[in-house]
XYZ file of C-alpha atoms in Angstrom:
307
model
C 9.912 7.924 28.502
C 8.971 8.092 25.211
C 10.449 9.665 22.004
C 9.253 10.356 18.568
C 11.677 8.385 16.151
C 11.307 10.152 12.577
C 10.486 8.222 9.730
C 10.051 10.871 6.783
C 7.638 8.817 5.240
C 7.080 8.787 1.206
C 3.973 9.920 -0.879
C 3.309 7.495 -3.939
C 0.721 7.337 -6.681
C -0.342 4.861 -9.101
C 0.750 6.566 -12.910
C -2.969 4.133 -13.667
C -5.343 6.691 -14.706
C -3.728 9.561 -14.979
C -1.306 7.691 -17.803
C -4.609 6.825 -19.497
C -5.843 10.059 -19.725
C -2.688 12.183 -19.926
C -0.175 10.021 -21.795
C 2.887 8.231 -19.613
C 5.067 10.324 -20.788
C 2.666 13.659 -19.061
C 1.883 11.565 -16.186
C 4.962 11.617 -15.106
C 5.388 15.473 -14.898
C 1.750 15.728 -14.371
C 2.177 13.773 -10.586
C 5.063 15.490 -10.117
C 3.783 18.506 -10.362
C 1.276 18.092 -7.758
C 3.761 17.000 -5.181
C 4.524 13.505 -5.105
C 7.261 11.816 -3.964
C 7.059 9.809 -5.894
C 5.670 6.839 -8.424
C 3.734 3.850 -8.650
C 4.488 2.444 -12.342
C 1.125 0.726 -14.039
C 2.461 -2.003 -16.121
C -1.072 -3.433 -16.217
C -1.465 -2.132 -20.502
C 0.744 -5.819 -20.796
C -2.229 -6.951 -20.842
C -2.950 -6.023 -24.077
C -0.954 -5.113 -27.123
C -1.113 -1.170 -27.516
C 1.857 0.272 -24.657
C 5.087 1.635 -24.827
C 5.465 -1.473 -22.964
C 5.624 -3.344 -26.011
C 7.467 -1.184 -28.488
C 10.315 -2.597 -30.133
C 12.864 0.300 -28.424
C 10.373 -0.661 -24.898
C 13.881 -0.140 -22.805
C 15.112 3.645 -24.976
C 11.710 4.199 -23.269
C 12.231 3.679 -19.459
C 15.818 4.991 -19.631
C 13.861 7.890 -21.751
C 10.954 8.331 -18.121
C 14.060 8.046 -15.672
C 15.473 10.824 -17.355
C 12.526 13.177 -17.689
C 11.602 11.229 -13.939
C 14.914 12.591 -12.207
C 14.454 15.882 -14.876
C 10.965 17.523 -12.199
C 12.554 15.556 -9.017
C 10.358 12.025 -8.574
C 11.831 8.886 -7.620
C 9.670 6.156 -9.398
C 9.396 4.136 -6.802
C 7.800 1.235 -6.559
C 5.336 -0.461 -9.755
C 2.811 -3.325 -10.355
C 2.874 -5.823 -12.807
C -0.086 -6.868 -14.837
C -2.772 -9.285 -13.677
C -4.140 -12.204 -13.720
C -1.125 -14.106 -13.142
C -3.536 -17.197 -13.661
C -6.426 -17.819 -15.985
C -7.895 -20.981 -16.088
C -10.406 -24.203 -14.270
C -7.056 -26.681 -13.305
C -4.498 -26.231 -10.778
C -2.303 -26.397 -13.919
C -4.126 -23.431 -15.253
C -4.366 -22.341 -18.965
C -1.000 -22.531 -20.117
C -1.638 -20.248 -22.874
C -2.185 -17.730 -20.653
C 0.416 -18.006 -18.266
C 3.238 -18.585 -20.722
C 2.078 -15.206 -22.593
C 1.395 -13.638 -18.409
C 4.840 -15.047 -17.253
C 6.456 -13.163 -20.072
C 4.942 -9.897 -19.652
C 5.560 -10.503 -15.862
C 8.866 -10.415 -16.542
C 8.757 -6.893 -19.156
C 7.621 -5.762 -16.325
C 10.403 -6.502 -14.216
C 13.108 -5.608 -16.086
C 11.468 -2.397 -17.391
C 10.694 -1.547 -13.522
C 14.580 -2.038 -13.047
C 15.544 0.321 -15.802
C 13.013 3.026 -14.169
C 14.749 2.434 -10.870
C 12.086 1.169 -9.139
C 13.347 -1.386 -6.368
C 9.412 -3.343 -5.264
C 7.226 -4.688 -7.881
C 3.859 -5.658 -7.110
C 2.880 -9.307 -8.799
C 0.235 -10.546 -7.976
C -0.451 -14.022 -6.738
C -1.749 -17.455 -8.508
C -5.313 -17.366 -7.625
C -7.441 -18.834 -10.112
C -9.347 -21.612 -8.365
C -11.836 -20.972 -5.968
C -9.948 -20.373 -2.863
C -11.919 -22.599 -0.171
C -11.916 -25.308 -1.982
C -8.007 -25.828 -3.091
C -6.387 -23.392 -0.282
C -3.301 -26.375 -0.462
C -3.156 -26.323 -4.162
C -3.110 -22.427 -3.819
C -0.326 -22.104 -1.981
C 1.528 -25.021 -3.673
C 1.576 -23.451 -7.055
C 2.657 -19.649 -5.472
C 5.365 -21.849 -3.747
C 6.430 -22.167 -7.110
C 5.570 -19.558 -8.917
C 7.229 -16.668 -6.650
C 10.033 -19.054 -6.673
C 10.248 -18.695 -10.389
C 10.605 -15.177 -9.928
C 13.376 -15.025 -8.141
C 16.698 -15.027 -10.746
C 14.536 -12.046 -12.480
C 14.856 -10.559 -8.634
C 18.747 -10.843 -8.631
C 19.231 -10.280 -12.171
C 17.696 -6.954 -12.364
C 17.842 -6.121 -8.289
C 14.324 -5.226 -7.695
C 11.904 -7.352 -5.375
C 8.644 -8.675 -5.576
C 5.915 -7.799 -3.320
C 3.237 -10.435 -2.987
C -0.605 -8.945 -2.797
C -3.487 -10.420 -0.370
C -6.503 -11.083 -2.505
C -9.962 -11.507 -3.305
C -12.106 -13.511 -5.075
C -16.154 -12.735 -5.992
C -18.627 -15.409 -4.936
C -21.092 -15.422 -8.740
C -23.745 -17.384 -7.371
C -24.222 -15.957 -3.768
C -22.930 -12.187 -5.668
C -20.449 -11.124 -2.548
C -16.925 -10.981 -1.788
C -15.273 -14.260 -0.393
C -11.491 -15.173 1.385
C -8.554 -15.454 -1.499
C -4.977 -16.534 -1.054
C -3.244 -14.153 1.215
C -6.233 -12.463 2.546
C -5.520 -13.620 5.650
C -2.405 -12.415 7.882
C -1.686 -15.754 9.201
C -1.512 -17.720 6.045
C 0.483 -14.179 4.384
C 3.148 -14.071 7.230
C 3.718 -17.858 6.618
C 3.993 -17.895 3.078
C 6.481 -15.277 3.143
C 8.564 -17.312 6.039
C 7.719 -20.594 3.299
C 9.604 -19.236 0.507
C 12.170 -17.449 3.080
C 13.959 -14.994 0.586
C 14.584 -11.556 0.881
C 13.659 -11.029 -2.563
C 9.941 -11.794 -2.360
C 8.330 -9.405 1.274
C 4.243 -8.012 1.551
C 2.190 -5.636 -0.031
C -0.478 -4.638 2.351
C -4.154 -3.542 0.098
C -5.783 -2.370 2.415
C -8.922 -2.016 0.432
C -8.744 -6.136 0.209
C -8.251 -6.718 3.781
C -11.192 -5.017 5.292
C -13.005 -6.609 1.913
C -12.400 -10.488 3.711
C -13.102 -9.363 6.815
C -10.207 -8.459 8.128
C -9.654 -4.235 9.710
C -6.689 -3.530 8.194
C -5.670 -1.690 11.415
C -5.677 -5.548 12.428
C -3.706 -6.994 9.374
C -0.755 -4.114 9.520
C -0.047 -5.236 13.239
C -0.604 -9.187 12.896
C 2.494 -8.863 9.706
C 4.882 -5.969 10.899
C 6.911 -3.727 9.105
C 9.273 -6.945 8.771
C 7.066 -8.191 5.742
C 5.047 -5.435 5.228
C 6.759 -3.458 2.462
C 4.061 -2.061 0.244
C 0.808 -0.777 0.298
C -2.218 -0.486 -1.883
C -4.117 2.903 0.148
C -7.286 3.250 -1.434
C -10.906 3.234 0.787
C -13.488 0.786 0.241
C -17.190 0.393 1.518
C -17.074 -3.221 2.146
C -18.943 -4.184 0.053
C -16.706 -3.460 -3.423
C -12.863 -3.067 -4.481
C -14.027 0.645 -5.059
C -10.419 1.818 -5.901
C -10.733 5.553 -4.287
C -8.802 7.892 -1.858
C -9.700 7.908 1.915
C -12.306 9.621 3.491
C -14.635 8.554 -0.303
C -15.750 5.234 1.609
C -16.000 3.428 5.702
C -11.880 3.066 6.866
C -11.377 3.424 10.154
C -7.970 6.531 8.484
C -7.129 7.041 12.101
C -7.226 3.304 13.005
C -4.698 2.616 9.893
C -2.342 5.272 10.268
C -2.623 4.606 13.977
C -1.129 0.929 13.236
C 0.912 2.455 11.017
C 3.053 5.025 12.758
C 2.899 2.569 16.467
C 3.820 -0.703 13.943
C 7.218 1.295 13.183
C 6.500 0.707 9.169
C 8.918 2.294 7.716
C 7.734 1.624 3.449
C 5.978 4.559 1.062
C 2.656 5.809 2.060
C 1.288 4.295 -2.607
C -2.030 4.906 -3.708
C -3.521 3.509 -5.940
C -6.939 5.576 -4.972
C -7.852 7.030 -8.611
C -11.207 5.637 -9.290
C -12.408 9.299 -8.402
C -10.507 10.803 -10.964
C -12.692 8.648 -13.599
C -15.925 10.788 -13.305
C -14.119 13.878 -13.122
C -14.123 15.594 -17.087
C -10.181 16.033 -18.209
C -10.410 19.513 -16.745
C -10.826 19.118 -13.604
C -8.419 15.980 -12.888
C -5.129 17.032 -12.360
C -7.538 20.056 -9.832
C -8.304 15.874 -8.320
C -5.073 15.213 -8.582
C -3.673 17.898 -6.570
C -6.754 16.572 -4.168
C -5.387 13.412 -3.798
C -2.394 13.931 -3.026
C -3.329 16.319 -0.451
C -5.119 14.102 1.534
C -2.063 12.155 0.978
C -0.186 13.793 2.993
C -1.953 15.876 5.086
C -2.914 11.033 6.167
C 1.244 11.085 5.874
C 1.629 13.111 8.948
C -0.658 11.280 10.817
C 1.326 8.114 10.725
C 3.787 10.840 11.801
C 2.556 11.551 14.474
C 2.504 7.551 16.445
C 5.929 7.125 14.804
C 6.855 6.608 19.049
C 9.562 4.161 20.677
C 11.014 3.654 24.037
């Protein structure tokens, strides 16, 4: 006889579009009022020169935002480091850029830890044409993620590797990149063999390289997938838009999450559609995104069963 196993899944969304539109501090209150349980902090602007995370008192800014979130009744649960993690034409990469971005990734990890984050997504290095450089890409990423482990231990934060894709400029289409196949993703995490390095499955990225997200979820299982990037795609472009606006099979995706016992958060990286709205309508769009998320979470919970 089947009994229901209740896992109360938290609904989370990234700050990217909201913070760009309204500012980082107001974004916290807007997302809280919209009804989200948690926030995924986007540190994308750390690739530039204008950011609250580059101010002299950036640690104080993090403490201020955490207090603000606490007062608003919302957790900052997940984060995303700046990217890309590498550039260049050789396996050594662009050494100047890689020194720069490594420091910025570490800044995002420390800031995230102050915010209370336990999982931060860090893109793998994948600047080489993947088809011709599979071993070199594997080796550089083993070294890269291992280099982050001491900082994970220092700041008590887990790093999530993410499945990626590349663009074939000659053909004008998307192709495989590092961790785009579930077998490689599983093997990579197993090879690292560290509790500090886990998996973030980007559902849209999976579909773009021809692996249905529900199949990727079942292949990796809940022991390896600890975070999600939830968004919809049309199988041709990395749309990062709201579920049901494009082509993914959300009935099968939510079923796979429920049946496999995924216990992490349901985290949207789906706010690109907000950029098409006038500023005056974006708060309404944020609330609609939250309602859509609540519906999807309920679908997952319907399938959370055990023997």
